[in-house]
PDB file of C-alpha atoms in Angstrom:
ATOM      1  CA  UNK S  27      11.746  -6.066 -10.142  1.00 57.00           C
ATOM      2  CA  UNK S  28      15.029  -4.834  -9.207  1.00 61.00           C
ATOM      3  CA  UNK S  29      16.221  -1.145  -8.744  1.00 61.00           C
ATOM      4  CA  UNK S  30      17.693  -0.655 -12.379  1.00 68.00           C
ATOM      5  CA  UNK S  31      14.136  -1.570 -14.103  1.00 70.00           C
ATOM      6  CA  UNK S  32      11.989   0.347 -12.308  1.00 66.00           C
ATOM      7  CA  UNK S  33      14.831   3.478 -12.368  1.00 68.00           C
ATOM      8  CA  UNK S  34      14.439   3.070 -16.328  1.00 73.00           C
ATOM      9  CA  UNK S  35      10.365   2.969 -16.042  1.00 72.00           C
ATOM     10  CA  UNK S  36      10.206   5.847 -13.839  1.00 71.00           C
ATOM     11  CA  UNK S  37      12.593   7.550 -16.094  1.00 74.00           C
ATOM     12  CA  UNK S  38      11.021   6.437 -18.881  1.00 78.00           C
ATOM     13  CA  UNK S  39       7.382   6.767 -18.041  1.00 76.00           C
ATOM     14  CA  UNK S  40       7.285   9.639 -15.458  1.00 77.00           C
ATOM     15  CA  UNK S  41       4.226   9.714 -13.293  1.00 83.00           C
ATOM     16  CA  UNK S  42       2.516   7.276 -15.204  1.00 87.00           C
ATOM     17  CA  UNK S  43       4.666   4.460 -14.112  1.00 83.00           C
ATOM     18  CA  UNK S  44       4.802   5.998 -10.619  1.00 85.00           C
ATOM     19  CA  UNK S  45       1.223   5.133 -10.724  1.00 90.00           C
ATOM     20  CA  UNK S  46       0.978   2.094 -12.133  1.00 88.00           C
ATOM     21  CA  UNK S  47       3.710   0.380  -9.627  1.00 86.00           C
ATOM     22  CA  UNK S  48       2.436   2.152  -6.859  1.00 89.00           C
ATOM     23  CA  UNK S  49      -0.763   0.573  -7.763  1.00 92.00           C
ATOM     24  CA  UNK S  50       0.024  -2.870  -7.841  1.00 90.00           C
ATOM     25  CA  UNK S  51       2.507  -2.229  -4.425  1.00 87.00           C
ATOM     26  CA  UNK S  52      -0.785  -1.333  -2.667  1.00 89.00           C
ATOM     27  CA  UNK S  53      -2.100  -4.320  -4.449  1.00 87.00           C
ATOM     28  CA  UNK S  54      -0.045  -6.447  -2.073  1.00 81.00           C
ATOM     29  CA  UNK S  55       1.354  -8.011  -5.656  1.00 81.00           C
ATOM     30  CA  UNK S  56       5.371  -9.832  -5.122  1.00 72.00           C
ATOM     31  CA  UNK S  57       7.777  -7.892  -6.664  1.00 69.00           C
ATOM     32  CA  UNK S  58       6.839  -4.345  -5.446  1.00 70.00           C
ATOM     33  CA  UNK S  59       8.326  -3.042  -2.821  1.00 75.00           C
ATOM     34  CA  UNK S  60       7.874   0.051  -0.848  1.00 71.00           C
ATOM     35  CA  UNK S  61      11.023   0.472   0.217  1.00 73.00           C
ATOM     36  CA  UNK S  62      12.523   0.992  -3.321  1.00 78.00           C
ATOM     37  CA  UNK S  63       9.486   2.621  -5.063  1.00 81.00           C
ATOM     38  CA  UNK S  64       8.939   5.030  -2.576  1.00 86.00           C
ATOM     39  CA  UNK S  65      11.908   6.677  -2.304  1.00 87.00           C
ATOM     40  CA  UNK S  66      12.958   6.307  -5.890  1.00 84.00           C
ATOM     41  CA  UNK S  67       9.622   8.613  -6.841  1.00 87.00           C
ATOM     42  CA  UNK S  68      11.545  10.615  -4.138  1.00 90.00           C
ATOM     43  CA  UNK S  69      14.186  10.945  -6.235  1.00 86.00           C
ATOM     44  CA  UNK S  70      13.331  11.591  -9.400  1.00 84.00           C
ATOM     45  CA  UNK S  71      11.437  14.681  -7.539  1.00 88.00           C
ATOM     46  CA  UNK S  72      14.824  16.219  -6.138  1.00 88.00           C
ATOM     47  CA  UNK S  73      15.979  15.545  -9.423  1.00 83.00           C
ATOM     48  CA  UNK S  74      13.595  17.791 -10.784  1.00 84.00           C
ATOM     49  CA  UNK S  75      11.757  15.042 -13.123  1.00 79.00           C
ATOM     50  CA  UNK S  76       8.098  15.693 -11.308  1.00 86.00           C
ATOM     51  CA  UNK S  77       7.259  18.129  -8.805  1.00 91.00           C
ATOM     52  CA  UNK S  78       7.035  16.010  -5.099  1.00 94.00           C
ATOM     53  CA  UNK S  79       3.797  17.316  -4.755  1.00 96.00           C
ATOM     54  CA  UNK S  80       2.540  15.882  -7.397  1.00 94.00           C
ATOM     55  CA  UNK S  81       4.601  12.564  -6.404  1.00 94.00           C
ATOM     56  CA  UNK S  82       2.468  12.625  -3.275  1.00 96.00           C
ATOM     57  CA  UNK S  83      -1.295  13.426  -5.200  1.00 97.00           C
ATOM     58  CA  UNK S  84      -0.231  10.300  -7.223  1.00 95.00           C
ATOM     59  CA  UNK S  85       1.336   8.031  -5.118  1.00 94.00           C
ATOM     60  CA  UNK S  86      -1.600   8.611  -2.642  1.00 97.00           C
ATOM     61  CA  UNK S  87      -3.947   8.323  -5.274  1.00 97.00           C
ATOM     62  CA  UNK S  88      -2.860   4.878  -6.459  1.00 95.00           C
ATOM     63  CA  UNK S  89      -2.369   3.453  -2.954  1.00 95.00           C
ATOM     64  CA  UNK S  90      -5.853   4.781  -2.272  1.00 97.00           C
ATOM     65  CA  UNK S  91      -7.327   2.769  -5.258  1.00 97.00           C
ATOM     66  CA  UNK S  92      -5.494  -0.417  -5.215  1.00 95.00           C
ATOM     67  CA  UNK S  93      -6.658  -0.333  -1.069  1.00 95.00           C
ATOM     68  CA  UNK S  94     -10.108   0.104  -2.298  1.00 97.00           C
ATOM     69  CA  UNK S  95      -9.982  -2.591  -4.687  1.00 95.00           C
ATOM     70  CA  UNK S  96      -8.820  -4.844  -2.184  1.00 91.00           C
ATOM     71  CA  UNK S  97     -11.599  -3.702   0.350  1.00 94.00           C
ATOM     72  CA  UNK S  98     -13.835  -4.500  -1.951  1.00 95.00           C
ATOM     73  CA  UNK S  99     -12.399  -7.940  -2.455  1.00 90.00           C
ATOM     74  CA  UNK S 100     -13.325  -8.426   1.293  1.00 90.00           C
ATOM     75  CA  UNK S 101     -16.711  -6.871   1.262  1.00 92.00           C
ATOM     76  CA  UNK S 102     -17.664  -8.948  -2.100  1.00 92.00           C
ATOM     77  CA  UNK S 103     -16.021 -12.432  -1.481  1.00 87.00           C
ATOM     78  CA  UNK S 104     -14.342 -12.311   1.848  1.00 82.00           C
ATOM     79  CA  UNK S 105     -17.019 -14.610   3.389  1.00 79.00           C
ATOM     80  CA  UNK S 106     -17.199 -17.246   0.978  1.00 84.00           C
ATOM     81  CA  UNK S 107     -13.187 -16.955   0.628  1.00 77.00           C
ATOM     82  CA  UNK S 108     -12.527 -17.243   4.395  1.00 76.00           C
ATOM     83  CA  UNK S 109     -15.218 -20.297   4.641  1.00 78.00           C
ATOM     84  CA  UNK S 110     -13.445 -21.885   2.199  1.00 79.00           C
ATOM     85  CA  UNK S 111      -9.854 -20.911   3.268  1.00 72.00           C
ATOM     86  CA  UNK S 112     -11.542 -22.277   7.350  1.00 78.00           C
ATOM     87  CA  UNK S 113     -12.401 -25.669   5.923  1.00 81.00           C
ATOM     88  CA  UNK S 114      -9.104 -26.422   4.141  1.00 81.00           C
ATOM     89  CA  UNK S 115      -7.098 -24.365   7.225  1.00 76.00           C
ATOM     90  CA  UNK S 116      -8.684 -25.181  10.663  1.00 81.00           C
ATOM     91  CA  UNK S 117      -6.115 -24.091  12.536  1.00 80.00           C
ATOM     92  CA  UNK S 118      -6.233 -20.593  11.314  1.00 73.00           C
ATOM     93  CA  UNK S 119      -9.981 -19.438  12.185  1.00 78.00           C
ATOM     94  CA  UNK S 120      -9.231 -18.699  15.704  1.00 80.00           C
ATOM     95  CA  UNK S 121      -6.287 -16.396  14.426  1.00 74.00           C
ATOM     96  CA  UNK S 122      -8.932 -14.987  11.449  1.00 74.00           C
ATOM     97  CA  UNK S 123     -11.580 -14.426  13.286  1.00 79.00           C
ATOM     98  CA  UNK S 124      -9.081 -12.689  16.021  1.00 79.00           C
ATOM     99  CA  UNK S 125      -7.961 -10.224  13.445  1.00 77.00           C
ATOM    100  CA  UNK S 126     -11.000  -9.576  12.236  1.00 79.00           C
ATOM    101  CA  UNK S 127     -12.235  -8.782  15.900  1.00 85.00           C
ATOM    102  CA  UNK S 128      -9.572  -6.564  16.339  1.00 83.00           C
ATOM    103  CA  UNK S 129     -10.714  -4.590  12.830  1.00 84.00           C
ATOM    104  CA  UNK S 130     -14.251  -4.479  13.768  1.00 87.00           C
ATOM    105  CA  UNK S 131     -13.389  -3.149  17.425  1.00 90.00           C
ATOM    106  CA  UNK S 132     -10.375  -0.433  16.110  1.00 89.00           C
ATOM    107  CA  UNK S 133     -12.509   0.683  13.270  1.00 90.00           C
ATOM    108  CA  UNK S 134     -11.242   3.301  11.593  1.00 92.00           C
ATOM    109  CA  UNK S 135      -8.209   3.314  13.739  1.00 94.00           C
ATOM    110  CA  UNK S 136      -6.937   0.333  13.200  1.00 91.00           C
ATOM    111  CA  UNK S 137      -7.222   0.503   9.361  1.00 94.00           C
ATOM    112  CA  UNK S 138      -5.207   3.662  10.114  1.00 95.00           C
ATOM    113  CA  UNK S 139      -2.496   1.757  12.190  1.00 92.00           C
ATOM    114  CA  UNK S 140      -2.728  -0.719   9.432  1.00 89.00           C
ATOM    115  CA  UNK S 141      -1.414   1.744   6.953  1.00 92.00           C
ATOM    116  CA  UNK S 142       1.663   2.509   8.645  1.00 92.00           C
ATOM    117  CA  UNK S 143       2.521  -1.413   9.148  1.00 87.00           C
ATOM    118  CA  UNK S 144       4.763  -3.195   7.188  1.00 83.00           C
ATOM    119  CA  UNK S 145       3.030  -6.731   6.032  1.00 78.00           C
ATOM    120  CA  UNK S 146      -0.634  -5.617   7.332  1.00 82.00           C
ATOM    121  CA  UNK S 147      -0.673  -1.872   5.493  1.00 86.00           C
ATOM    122  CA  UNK S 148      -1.965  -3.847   2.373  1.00 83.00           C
ATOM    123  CA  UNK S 149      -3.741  -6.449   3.613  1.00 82.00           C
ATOM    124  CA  UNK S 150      -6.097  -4.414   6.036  1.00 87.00           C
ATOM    125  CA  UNK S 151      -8.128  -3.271   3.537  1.00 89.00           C
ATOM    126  CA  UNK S 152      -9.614  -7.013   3.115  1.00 87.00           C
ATOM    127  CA  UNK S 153     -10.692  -7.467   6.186  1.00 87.00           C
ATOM    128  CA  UNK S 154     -12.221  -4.237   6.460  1.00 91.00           C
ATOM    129  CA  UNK S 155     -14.511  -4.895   3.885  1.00 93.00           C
ATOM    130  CA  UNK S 156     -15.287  -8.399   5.173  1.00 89.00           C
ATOM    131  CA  UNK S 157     -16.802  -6.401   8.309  1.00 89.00           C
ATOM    132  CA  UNK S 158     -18.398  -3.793   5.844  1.00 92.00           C
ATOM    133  CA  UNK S 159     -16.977  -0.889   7.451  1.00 94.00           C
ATOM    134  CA  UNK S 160     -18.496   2.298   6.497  1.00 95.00           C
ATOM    135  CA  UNK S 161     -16.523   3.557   3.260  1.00 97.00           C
ATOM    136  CA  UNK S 162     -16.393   7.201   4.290  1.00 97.00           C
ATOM    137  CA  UNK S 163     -14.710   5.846   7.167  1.00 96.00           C
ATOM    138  CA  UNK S 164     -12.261   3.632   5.561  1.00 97.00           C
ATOM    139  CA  UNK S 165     -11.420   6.104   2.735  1.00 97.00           C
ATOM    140  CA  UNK S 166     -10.824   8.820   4.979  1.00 98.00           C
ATOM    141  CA  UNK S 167      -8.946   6.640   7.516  1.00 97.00           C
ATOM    142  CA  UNK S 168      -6.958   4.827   4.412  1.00 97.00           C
ATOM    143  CA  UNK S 169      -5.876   8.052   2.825  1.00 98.00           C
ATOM    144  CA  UNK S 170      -4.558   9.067   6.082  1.00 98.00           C
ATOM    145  CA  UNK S 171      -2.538   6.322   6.546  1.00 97.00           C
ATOM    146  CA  UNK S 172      -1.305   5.848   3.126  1.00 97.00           C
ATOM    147  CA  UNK S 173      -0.454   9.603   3.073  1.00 97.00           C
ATOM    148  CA  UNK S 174       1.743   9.284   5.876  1.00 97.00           C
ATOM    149  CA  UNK S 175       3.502   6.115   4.953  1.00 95.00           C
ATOM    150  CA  UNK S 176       4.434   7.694   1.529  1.00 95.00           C
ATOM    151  CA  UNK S 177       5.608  10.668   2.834  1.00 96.00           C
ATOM    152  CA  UNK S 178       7.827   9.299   4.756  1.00 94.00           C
ATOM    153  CA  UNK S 179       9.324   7.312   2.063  1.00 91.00           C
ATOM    154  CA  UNK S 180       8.804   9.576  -0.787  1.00 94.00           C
ATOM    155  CA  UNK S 181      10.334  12.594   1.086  1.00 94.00           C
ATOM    156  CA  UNK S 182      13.431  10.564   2.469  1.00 91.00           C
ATOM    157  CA  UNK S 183      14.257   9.608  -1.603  1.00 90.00           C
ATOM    158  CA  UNK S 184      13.727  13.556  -1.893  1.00 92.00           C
ATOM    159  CA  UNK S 185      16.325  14.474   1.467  1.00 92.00           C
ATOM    160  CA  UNK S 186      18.619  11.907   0.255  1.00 87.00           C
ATOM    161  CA  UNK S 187      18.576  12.394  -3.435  1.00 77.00           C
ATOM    162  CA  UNK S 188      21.342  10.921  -6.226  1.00 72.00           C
ATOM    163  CA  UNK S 189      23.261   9.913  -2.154  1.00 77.00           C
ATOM    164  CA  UNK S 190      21.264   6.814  -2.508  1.00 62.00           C
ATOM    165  CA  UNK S 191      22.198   6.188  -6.087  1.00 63.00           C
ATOM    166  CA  UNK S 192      25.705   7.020  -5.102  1.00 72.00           C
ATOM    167  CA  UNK S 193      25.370   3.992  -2.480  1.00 69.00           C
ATOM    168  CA  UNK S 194      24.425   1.481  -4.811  1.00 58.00           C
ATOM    169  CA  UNK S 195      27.160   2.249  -7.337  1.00 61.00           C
ATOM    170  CA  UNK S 196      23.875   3.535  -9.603  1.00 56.00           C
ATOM    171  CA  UNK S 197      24.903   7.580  -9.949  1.00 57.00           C
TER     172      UNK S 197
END
């Protein structure tokens, strides 16, 4: 999805669309990046299209449920997935089981870390619920982490404003 499309969604569908591809970002789907949705809900705050508060409630809100959906794609099939995914990769389950380790031992922590990592900040959630961490725990350590990723993005698309646009050729 390139910068143009989702500009015309956001504009198009205000918060709902924030929402939606927000969602399926934290879904750790291809085609969503942070880096550009982020900042563009950022924008369309300065702009005056949604309040940024309200930017953060939602963006929070759908990074906090697509992170619970994966976690509990971990907690209800990560065993049997990983079993399988062992037997056809060998090589891997020293690395897996590593990881996991190192979830299990950081705890709430390290799905809070996790958050603010590029590459792992979506996929932590699966291996939290393949340890069955306690979900107080990983709710309250997720929505920490996903607040502060998004307000870092979110707020530099508000600081910046129609500058990025202007960068692009897009203003």
């Amino acid at each position: 999805m390139d910068l143009a499309a989702l500009t015309l969604y956001f504009t198009k569908y205000g918060a709902i669309a924030i929402f939606i591809i927000v969602f399926l970002e934290y879904l750790n789907l291809p085609g969503f990046p942070a880096g550009i949705i982020m900042p563009l809900a950022g924008i369309m705050a300065a702009r005056g299209n949604i309040h940024f508060f309200w930017v953060m409630v939602i963006t929070v809100a759908a990074g906090l449920l697509g992170s619970l959906m994966l976690y509990a794609v971990g907690r209800k099939g990560g065993d049997v997935f990983l079993r399988a995914y062992i037997r056809r990769f060998p090589k891997q389950k020293e690395a897996l089981e590593k990881n996991l380790e190192w979830v299990r031992r950081k705890g709430s922590m390290g799905v809070f870390l996790g958050k603010l990592l590029p590459m792992i900040r979506t996929i932590v959630s699966i291996p939290a619920g393949v340890i069955r961490m306690d979900l107080g725990k990983y709710v309250i350590s997720s929505t920490c982490g996903i607040f502060l990723w998004n307000f870092v993005f979110v707020g530099a698309g508000y600081v910046l404003g129609d500058q990025v646009f202007q960068l692009f050729g897009l203003a």
